mmCIF file of C-alpha atoms in Angstrom:
data_model
loop_
_atom_site.group_PDB
_atom_site.id
_atom_site.type_symbol
_atom_site.label_atom_id
_atom_site.label_comp_id
_atom_site.label_asym_id
_atom_site.label_seq_id
_atom_site.Cartn_x
_atom_site.Cartn_y
_atom_site.Cartn_z
ATOM 1 C CA MET A 1 -2.697 237.256 156.039
ATOM 2 C CA ASN A 2 -6.150 238.929 156.713
ATOM 3 C CA MET A 3 -5.588 242.659 156.259
ATOM 4 C CA ASN A 4 -9.205 242.283 157.452
ATOM 5 C CA ASN A 5 -8.140 240.840 160.562
ATOM 6 C CA PRO A 6 -6.440 243.370 162.823
ATOM 7 C CA ALA A 7 -6.148 240.945 165.007
ATOM 8 C CA ALA A 8 -4.316 238.915 162.319
ATOM 9 C CA ASN A 9 -2.474 241.584 161.771
ATOM 10 C CA PRO A 10 -0.516 242.927 164.375
ATOM 11 C CA LEU A 11 2.088 245.763 162.332
ATOM 12 C CA GLY A 12 -1.093 247.586 161.946
ATOM 13 C CA ARG A 13 -3.258 248.121 157.920
ATOM 14 C CA ARG A 14 -1.658 251.340 158.246
ATOM 15 C CA HIS A 15 1.958 250.125 157.699
ATOM 16 C CA VAL A 16 1.494 247.383 156.140
ATOM 17 C CA LEU A 17 -0.486 249.339 153.321
ATOM 18 C CA ALA A 18 2.731 251.879 153.457
ATOM 19 C CA MET A 19 5.561 248.715 152.405
ATOM 20 C CA LEU A 20 2.980 248.394 149.665
ATOM 21 C CA GLY A 21 1.954 250.945 148.435
ATOM 22 C CA GLY A 22 5.416 251.757 145.676
ATOM 23 C CA VAL A 23 3.959 248.240 144.441
ATOM 24 C CA ALA A 24 1.012 249.211 143.724
ATOM 25 C CA ALA A 25 2.326 252.743 142.064
ATOM 26 C CA ALA A 26 5.946 250.932 140.862
ATOM 27 C CA VAL A 27 3.027 248.250 139.059
ATOM 28 C CA LEU A 28 -0.807 250.082 139.460
ATOM 29 C CA LEU A 29 0.045 253.353 138.417
ATOM 30 C CA PRO A 30 1.858 254.017 134.989
ATOM 31 C CA ALA A 31 -0.052 251.156 133.393
ATOM 32 C CA LEU A 32 -3.226 253.430 133.958
ATOM 33 C CA ARG A 33 -1.705 256.212 132.417
ATOM 34 C CA ALA A 34 0.027 254.924 129.104
ATOM 35 C CA ARG A 35 -3.345 254.764 128.465
ATOM 36 C CA ALA A 36 -3.545 257.819 128.153
ATOM 37 C CA GLN A 37 -0.712 256.934 125.649
ATOM 38 C CA GLY A 38 2.659 258.374 127.659
ATOM 39 C CA ILE A 39 3.511 260.832 129.504
ATOM 40 C CA VAL A 40 5.643 263.771 128.345
ATOM 41 C CA ALA A 41 4.931 265.729 131.270
ATOM 42 C CA PRO A 42 4.063 264.028 134.583
ATOM 43 C CA ALA A 43 3.279 267.395 136.575
ATOM 44 C CA LEU A 44 1.716 271.116 135.629
ATOM 45 C CA ALA A 45 0.083 274.025 138.478
ATOM 46 C CA PHE A 46 -0.530 277.047 137.382
ATOM 47 C CA ASP A 47 0.934 279.402 139.885
ATOM 48 C CA GLY A 48 -0.750 283.051 139.116
ATOM 49 C CA ASP A 49 -0.114 283.411 135.910
ATOM 50 C CA ALA A 50 3.346 281.580 134.700
ATOM 51 C CA LEU A 51 2.436 277.363 133.990
ATOM 52 C CA VAL A 52 5.486 275.113 135.364
ATOM 53 C CA VAL A 53 5.889 272.522 133.730
ATOM 54 C CA ALA A 54 7.858 269.062 135.302
ATOM 55 C CA GLY A 55 8.868 266.965 132.633
ATOM 56 C CA ALA A 56 12.558 265.988 132.275
ATOM 57 C CA GLN A 57 13.345 269.101 133.466
ATOM 58 C CA LEU A 58 11.413 271.647 136.068
ATOM 59 C CA TRP A 59 9.990 275.283 133.983
ATOM 60 C CA ARG A 60 7.917 277.756 134.684
ATOM 61 C CA HIS A 61 6.710 279.410 131.356
ATOM 62 C CA ASP A 62 4.688 283.246 131.580
ATOM 63 C CA LEU A 63 1.954 283.430 130.746
ATOM 64 C CA SER A 64 1.616 287.498 129.916
ATOM 65 C CA GLY A 65 4.991 287.881 128.757
ATOM 66 C CA GLY A 66 5.745 284.651 127.175
ATOM 67 C CA ALA A 67 8.949 284.028 128.926
ATOM 68 C CA SER A 68 10.128 280.792 129.489
ATOM 69 C CA ALA A 69 12.686 279.822 132.773
ATOM 70 C CA THR A 70 14.118 276.597 133.674
ATOM 71 C CA LEU A 71 14.097 275.836 137.965
ATOM 72 C CA ALA A 72 15.807 274.239 140.583
ATOM 73 C CA THR A 73 14.552 270.428 140.257
ATOM 74 C CA PRO A 74 13.629 268.533 144.283
ATOM 75 C CA ARG A 75 15.800 266.024 145.648
ATOM 76 C CA ALA A 76 13.555 263.332 142.868
ATOM 77 C CA HIS A 77 11.587 263.541 139.927
ATOM 78 C CA ILE A 78 7.914 265.282 140.319
ATOM 79 C CA ARG A 79 4.674 262.769 139.974
ATOM 80 C CA ALA A 80 2.190 265.910 140.728
ATOM 81 C CA LEU A 81 1.885 269.551 141.667
ATOM 82 C CA ALA A 82 -0.165 271.641 143.695
ATOM 83 C CA CYS A 83 -0.221 275.619 144.284
ATOM 84 C CA HIS A 84 -2.847 278.139 145.642
ATOM 85 C CA PRO A 85 -3.626 281.153 144.680
ATOM 86 C CA ALA A 86 -4.332 282.755 147.021
ATOM 87 C CA ARG A 87 -0.051 281.818 147.648
ATOM 88 C CA THR A 88 1.669 282.793 144.474
ATOM 89 C CA GLY A 89 4.870 281.334 144.886
ATOM 90 C CA ARG A 90 4.182 277.900 146.132
ATOM 91 C CA LEU A 91 4.580 275.138 145.526
ATOM 92 C CA PHE A 92 4.002 271.254 146.429
ATOM 93 C CA ALA A 93 5.398 268.744 144.439
ATOM 94 C CA ALA A 94 4.287 264.525 144.747
ATOM 95 C CA LEU A 95 8.346 263.204 144.215
ATOM 96 C CA ASP A 96 8.905 259.699 142.038
ATOM 97 C CA GLY A 97 9.255 256.118 145.213
ATOM 98 C CA GLY A 98 7.049 259.034 148.244
ATOM 99 C CA GLY A 99 7.183 262.448 149.898
ATOM 100 C CA LEU A 100 6.599 265.124 149.310
ATOM 101 C CA ASP A 101 8.853 268.295 148.650
ATOM 102 C CA ARG A 102 7.868 272.297 149.092
ATOM 103 C CA SER A 103 9.195 275.250 147.240
ATOM 104 C CA ASP A 104 7.919 279.413 148.263
ATOM 105 C CA ASP A 105 9.808 280.798 145.949
ATOM 106 C CA GLY A 106 7.913 279.661 142.414
ATOM 107 C CA GLY A 107 9.770 276.934 142.412
ATOM 108 C CA ARG A 108 13.639 277.188 143.025
ATOM 109 C CA THR A 109 14.775 276.225 145.123
ATOM 110 C CA TRP A 110 12.837 273.151 147.816
ATOM 111 C CA ARG A 111 12.536 271.969 150.783
ATOM 112 C CA ALA A 112 11.004 268.926 152.698
ATOM 113 C CA ALA A 113 6.778 268.599 153.023
ATOM 114 C CA SER A 114 6.713 265.506 154.046
ATOM 115 C CA GLY A 115 6.671 264.364 157.848
ATOM 116 C CA GLY A 116 4.416 261.566 158.537
ATOM 117 C CA LEU A 117 2.974 260.803 155.334
ATOM 118 C CA PRO A 118 3.813 257.098 155.010
ATOM 119 C CA GLN A 119 6.797 256.026 152.773
ATOM 120 C CA ALA A 120 5.191 255.380 149.883
ATOM 121 C CA GLN A 121 4.272 256.861 145.899
ATOM 122 C CA VAL A 122 1.707 259.732 146.325
ATOM 123 C CA ALA A 123 -0.049 259.398 143.468
ATOM 124 C CA ALA A 124 -2.106 263.371 143.391
ATOM 125 C CA LEU A 125 -2.175 266.271 145.342
ATOM 126 C CA ALA A 126 -5.230 268.704 146.095
ATOM 127 C CA ILE A 127 -5.201 272.263 148.171
ATOM 128 C CA ALA A 128 -7.901 273.396 149.761
ATOM 129 C CA ALA A 129 -10.748 275.316 147.550
ATOM 130 C CA GLY A 130 -11.690 277.282 150.867
ATOM 131 C CA ALA A 131 -8.337 276.517 152.457
ATOM 132 C CA PRO A 132 -5.265 277.337 151.222
ATOM 133 C CA ASP A 133 -2.551 276.020 153.748
ATOM 134 C CA THR A 134 -4.958 272.534 154.143
ATOM 135 C CA LEU A 135 -3.664 269.920 151.518
ATOM 136 C CA TYR A 136 -4.285 266.713 150.349
ATOM 137 C CA ALA A 137 -2.065 263.870 149.076
ATOM 138 C CA ALA A 138 -3.741 260.419 147.927
ATOM 139 C CA VAL A 139 -0.899 258.064 148.828
ATOM 140 C CA ALA A 140 -0.870 254.973 146.416
ATOM 141 C CA GLY A 141 -2.297 251.425 148.562
ATOM 142 C CA ASP A 142 -3.457 253.190 151.540
ATOM 143 C CA GLY A 143 -5.955 256.540 151.283
ATOM 144 C CA LEU A 144 -6.131 260.095 151.653
ATOM 145 C CA TRP A 145 -4.214 262.213 154.665
ATOM 146 C CA ARG A 146 -4.039 265.931 154.654
ATOM 147 C CA SER A 147 -2.176 268.551 156.040
ATOM 148 C CA GLU A 148 -3.345 271.702 157.673
ATOM 149 C CA ASP A 149 0.107 273.107 157.821
ATOM 150 C CA ALA A 150 1.141 273.523 154.448
ATOM 151 C CA GLY A 151 2.733 270.471 154.598
ATOM 152 C CA GLU A 152 4.538 270.644 158.074
ATOM 153 C CA SER A 153 2.941 267.702 159.505
ATOM 154 C CA TRP A 154 -0.337 265.338 158.056
ATOM 155 C CA SER A 155 -3.085 262.656 159.204
ATOM 156 C CA PHE A 156 -4.739 260.300 157.671
ATOM 157 C CA VAL A 157 -8.629 260.653 157.356
ATOM 158 C CA MET A 158 -10.380 258.366 154.902
ATOM 159 C CA ASP A 159 -9.560 255.122 153.409
ATOM 160 C CA ARG A 160 -9.626 254.603 148.952
ATOM 161 C CA PRO A 161 -12.292 254.905 147.342
ATOM 162 C CA TRP A 162 -15.546 251.677 147.127
ATOM 163 C CA ILE A 163 -15.674 251.543 144.547
ATOM 164 C CA ALA A 164 -17.331 247.662 142.390
ATOM 165 C CA GLU A 165 -16.645 245.251 145.386
ATOM 166 C CA ALA A 166 -13.040 246.887 145.229
ATOM 167 C CA GLU A 167 -11.135 250.262 146.801
ATOM 168 C CA ARG A 168 -9.935 251.576 144.017
ATOM 169 C CA GLU A 169 -6.880 253.413 143.972
ATOM 170 C CA VAL A 170 -7.008 257.621 143.622
ATOM 171 C CA LEU A 171 -5.079 259.035 140.168
ATOM 172 C CA THR A 172 -6.075 262.646 140.505
ATOM 173 C CA LEU A 173 -7.760 264.503 142.802
ATOM 174 C CA ALA A 174 -9.268 267.997 142.829
ATOM 175 C CA SER A 175 -11.009 270.548 145.367
ATOM 176 C CA VAL A 176 -14.030 272.570 144.974
ATOM 177 C CA ASN A 177 -15.482 275.102 146.876
ATOM 178 C CA LEU A 178 -19.418 273.360 145.855
ATOM 179 C CA ALA A 179 -22.047 275.003 148.461
ATOM 180 C CA SER A 180 -24.040 271.568 148.493
ATOM 181 C CA GLY A 181 -25.819 270.856 151.600
ATOM 182 C CA MET A 182 -22.386 269.501 153.261
ATOM 183 C CA GLY A 183 -20.489 272.523 154.356
ATOM 184 C CA GLY A 184 -19.411 273.255 150.805
ATOM 185 C CA ILE A 185 -16.081 271.810 150.141
ATOM 186 C CA TRP A 186 -15.441 268.547 148.185
ATOM 187 C CA ILE A 187 -12.408 266.923 147.922
ATOM 188 C CA TYR A 188 -13.489 264.871 144.298
ATOM 189 C CA ALA A 189 -11.575 262.370 142.779
ATOM 190 C CA GLY A 190 -10.614 260.205 139.290
ATOM 191 C CA THR A 191 -9.915 256.705 140.334
ATOM 192 C CA GLU A 192 -9.719 253.901 137.941
ATOM 193 C CA ARG A 193 -13.326 252.643 138.606
ATOM 194 C CA GLY A 194 -14.747 256.606 137.827
ATOM 195 C CA LEU A 195 -15.542 259.759 139.231
ATOM 196 C CA THR A 196 -16.494 259.709 142.954
ATOM 197 C CA ARG A 197 -16.282 262.672 145.950
ATOM 198 C CA VAL A 198 -16.143 263.149 150.214
ATOM 199 C CA PRO A 199 -16.942 266.349 151.878
ATOM 200 C CA ASP A 200 -14.292 268.054 153.699
ATOM 201 C CA CYS A 201 -15.823 266.920 157.205
ATOM 202 C CA PHE A 202 -14.692 262.766 154.881
ATOM 203 C CA CYS A 203 -17.927 260.749 156.174
ATOM 204 C CA ARG A 204 -18.213 259.222 153.183
ATOM 205 C CA TRP A 205 -16.851 259.122 149.598
ATOM 206 C CA GLN A 206 -19.797 259.108 147.317
ATOM 207 C CA ASP A 207 -21.415 259.294 144.151
ATOM 208 C CA VAL A 208 -21.727 263.686 141.945
ATOM 209 C CA VAL A 209 -25.985 263.040 141.855
ATOM 210 C CA ALA A 210 -27.598 266.798 141.615
ATOM 211 C CA GLY A 211 -29.034 268.777 144.034
ATOM 212 C CA ASP A 212 -28.475 268.729 147.568
ATOM 213 C CA ALA A 213 -26.243 265.973 148.767
ATOM 214 C CA MET A 214 -27.256 265.566 152.475
ATOM 215 C CA ASP A 215 -31.158 264.872 150.751
ATOM 216 C CA ALA A 216 -29.355 262.474 148.925
ATOM 217 C CA LEU A 217 -27.653 260.716 151.131
ATOM 218 C CA VAL A 218 -30.433 260.202 153.784
ATOM 219 C CA ALA A 219 -32.697 259.520 150.874
ATOM 220 C CA GLY A 220 -30.170 256.531 150.387
ATOM 221 C CA THR A 221 -31.333 256.093 146.289
ATOM 222 C CA PRO A 222 -29.691 259.319 144.201
ATOM 223 C CA PRO A 223 -31.010 259.310 141.473
ATOM 224 C CA ALA A 224 -28.465 259.280 138.499
ATOM 225 C CA PRO A 225 -26.961 262.133 136.237
ATOM 226 C CA GLU A 226 -28.024 262.524 132.812
ATOM 227 C CA ALA A 227 -25.024 262.424 131.422
ATOM 228 C CA PRO A 228 -22.160 260.875 133.290
ATOM 229 C CA LEU A 229 -18.789 260.302 132.865
ATOM 230 C CA PRO A 230 -18.327 256.886 130.505
ATOM 231 C CA GLU A 231 -19.037 254.208 133.252
ATOM 232 C CA GLY A 232 -15.882 252.040 134.384
ATOM 233 C CA ASP A 233 -14.115 254.094 132.538
ATOM 234 C CA PRO A 234 -10.076 255.446 133.743
ATOM 235 C CA VAL A 235 -10.242 260.145 135.278
ATOM 236 C CA LEU A 236 -6.656 259.536 134.618
ATOM 237 C CA ALA A 237 -6.140 263.738 135.113
ATOM 238 C CA LEU A 238 -9.237 266.203 136.979
ATOM 239 C CA ALA A 239 -8.825 270.427 137.242
ATOM 240 C CA SER A 240 -11.353 272.663 138.928
ATOM 241 C CA ALA A 241 -11.929 275.864 137.477
ATOM 242 C CA MET A 242 -10.785 278.762 140.870
ATOM 243 C CA ALA A 243 -13.249 281.080 139.409
ATOM 244 C CA ALA A 244 -16.001 278.951 138.078
ATOM 245 C CA PRO A 245 -16.299 276.266 140.969
ATOM 246 C CA GLU A 246 -19.153 274.178 139.447
ATOM 247 C CA ARG A 247 -16.659 273.939 135.844
ATOM 248 C CA LEU A 248 -14.155 270.676 135.977
ATOM 249 C CA VAL A 249 -12.918 268.856 133.066
ATOM 250 C CA ALA A 250 -11.867 265.073 133.419
ATOM 251 C CA ALA A 251 -8.755 263.030 131.057
ATOM 252 C CA LEU A 252 -9.760 259.898 130.391
ATOM 253 C CA PRO A 253 -8.808 257.533 127.891
ATOM 254 C CA SER A 254 -12.221 258.508 125.224
ATOM 255 C CA GLY A 255 -10.194 262.686 125.770
ATOM 256 C CA LEU A 256 -11.059 264.929 127.248
ATOM 257 C CA TRP A 257 -14.794 265.813 129.288
ATOM 258 C CA ALA A 258 -16.070 268.628 130.631
ATOM 259 C CA SER A 259 -18.774 269.907 133.131
ATOM 260 C CA THR A 260 -20.359 273.311 134.195
ATOM 261 C CA ASP A 261 -22.928 271.905 137.286
ATOM 262 C CA GLY A 262 -19.680 270.044 139.534
ATOM 263 C CA GLY A 263 -19.813 266.985 138.126
ATOM 264 C CA VAL A 264 -23.268 265.985 137.288
ATOM 265 C CA THR A 265 -23.753 265.548 133.746
ATOM 266 C CA TRP A 266 -20.153 265.812 131.373
ATOM 267 C CA SER A 267 -19.535 266.215 128.006
ATOM 268 C CA ARG A 268 -17.177 265.763 125.772
ATOM 269 C CA VAL A 269 -15.187 268.400 124.462
ATOM 270 C CA SER A 270 -12.054 266.794 123.013
ATOM 271 C CA ASN A 271 -10.046 263.483 121.596
ATOM 272 C CA ILE A 272 -6.939 264.408 122.468
ATOM 273 C CA ALA A 273 -5.584 261.692 125.121
ATOM 274 C CA ALA A 274 -4.543 263.317 128.405
ATOM 275 C CA SER A 275 -2.218 262.414 131.364
ATOM 276 C CA VAL A 276 -2.173 266.102 133.259
ATOM 277 C CA LEU A 277 -4.730 268.285 133.327
ATOM 278 C CA ALA A 278 -4.549 272.574 134.965
ATOM 279 C CA ILE A 279 -6.689 275.597 134.297
ATOM 280 C CA HIS A 280 -5.885 278.972 135.174
ATOM 281 C CA PRO A 281 -6.633 280.465 138.915
ATOM 282 C CA THR A 282 -8.758 284.056 137.451
ATOM 283 C CA ASP A 283 -9.734 282.331 133.967
ATOM 284 C CA PRO A 284 -11.486 278.973 133.646
ATOM 285 C CA ASN A 285 -11.339 279.433 129.784
ATOM 286 C CA ARG A 286 -8.082 278.472 129.947
ATOM 287 C CA ILE A 287 -7.006 275.341 130.622
ATOM 288 C CA ALA A 288 -3.586 273.612 129.774
ATOM 289 C CA ALA A 289 -2.777 269.378 128.904
ATOM 290 C CA ALA A 290 -0.249 267.422 129.330
ATOM 291 C CA THR A 291 -0.371 265.339 125.611
ATOM 292 C CA VAL A 292 2.368 262.452 124.624
ATOM 293 C CA ASN A 293 2.476 265.218 121.302
ATOM 294 C CA GLY A 294 3.633 267.887 124.452
ATOM 295 C CA VAL A 295 1.797 270.038 126.952
ATOM 296 C CA LEU A 296 -0.867 271.614 125.408
ATOM 297 C CA LEU A 297 -3.191 274.836 125.720
ATOM 298 C CA SER A 298 -6.739 275.933 125.064
ATOM 299 C CA HIS A 299 -8.265 278.974 125.282
ATOM 300 C CA ASP A 300 -12.004 278.530 124.646
ATOM 301 C CA ARG A 301 -12.210 275.558 128.056
ATOM 302 C CA GLY A 302 -10.915 272.586 125.793
ATOM 303 C CA THR A 303 -12.251 273.039 122.521
ATOM 304 C CA ALA A 304 -9.130 274.261 120.219
ATOM 305 C CA TRP A 305 -5.639 273.794 121.278
ATOM 306 C CA ALA A 306 -2.162 274.853 120.365
ATOM 307 C CA ALA A 307 1.365 273.600 121.775
ATOM 308 C CA LEU A 308 3.224 275.021 124.044
ATOM 309 C CA SER A 309 7.461 275.317 123.489
ATOM 310 C CA THR A 310 9.179 274.190 126.397
ATOM 311 C CA THR A 311 11.942 276.036 125.171
#
């Protein structure tokens, strides 16, 4: 079948890719994440000062008081979680095999929130930094979808990123409120072949560059960053700091990398092999990471780590 020829594809690209998305998720995404040496907790999210962890069970840990509580589980195992500090208690969960659930009580009860999404694996979730009712979902084998009503309805907004002569799977998403000359709101995507981003006008995926993004787009030849992430490596997890939007943390097979300028330059801060990351909404120095050794917590932007008990 010629996927580039609409006449030769009467089912439509969206429909065919939705059918193939489950296959892509089942084969490609676990293989890439396995490069992080295993997954103990496939999803993490800060809900206010509590860390919500999806593992064999769903639980939340109060970082201020130290108490832990087991939560109700959605319809299926969780692959990704998203929460926004302006909507404390509201959680979104991408489910294994496809679909989303929503909780409005901190994970104690759940309901479906995927009306209009393809029946394929949602590989990554992010909530818009400046619009807590706007949600982005990366659908495996398909592209980027958006809900502007907290998951009640969804629409397709962007194909997968084109990197190194092919469309690439999105493994992780982060919304960053960073003034850059194109509206200020960016959706960053970690892919199987590196980092990219798109403004919320969804004009095109592009490299992360210094300075005004519109000027760089018009010039057509933006300067190469001085210290980028390792070229071509998969970005397994990506997290942004709501309280400090210029700060990003990324998990690669080579370790944990950090940026203090919106992803233009990066430095490796730790050799831990993380599969999932989350940054505290009001304290950007506090980072949670899921590793093969369990859930770890850092209070110094990722330099030193301590295990977080899940019991």
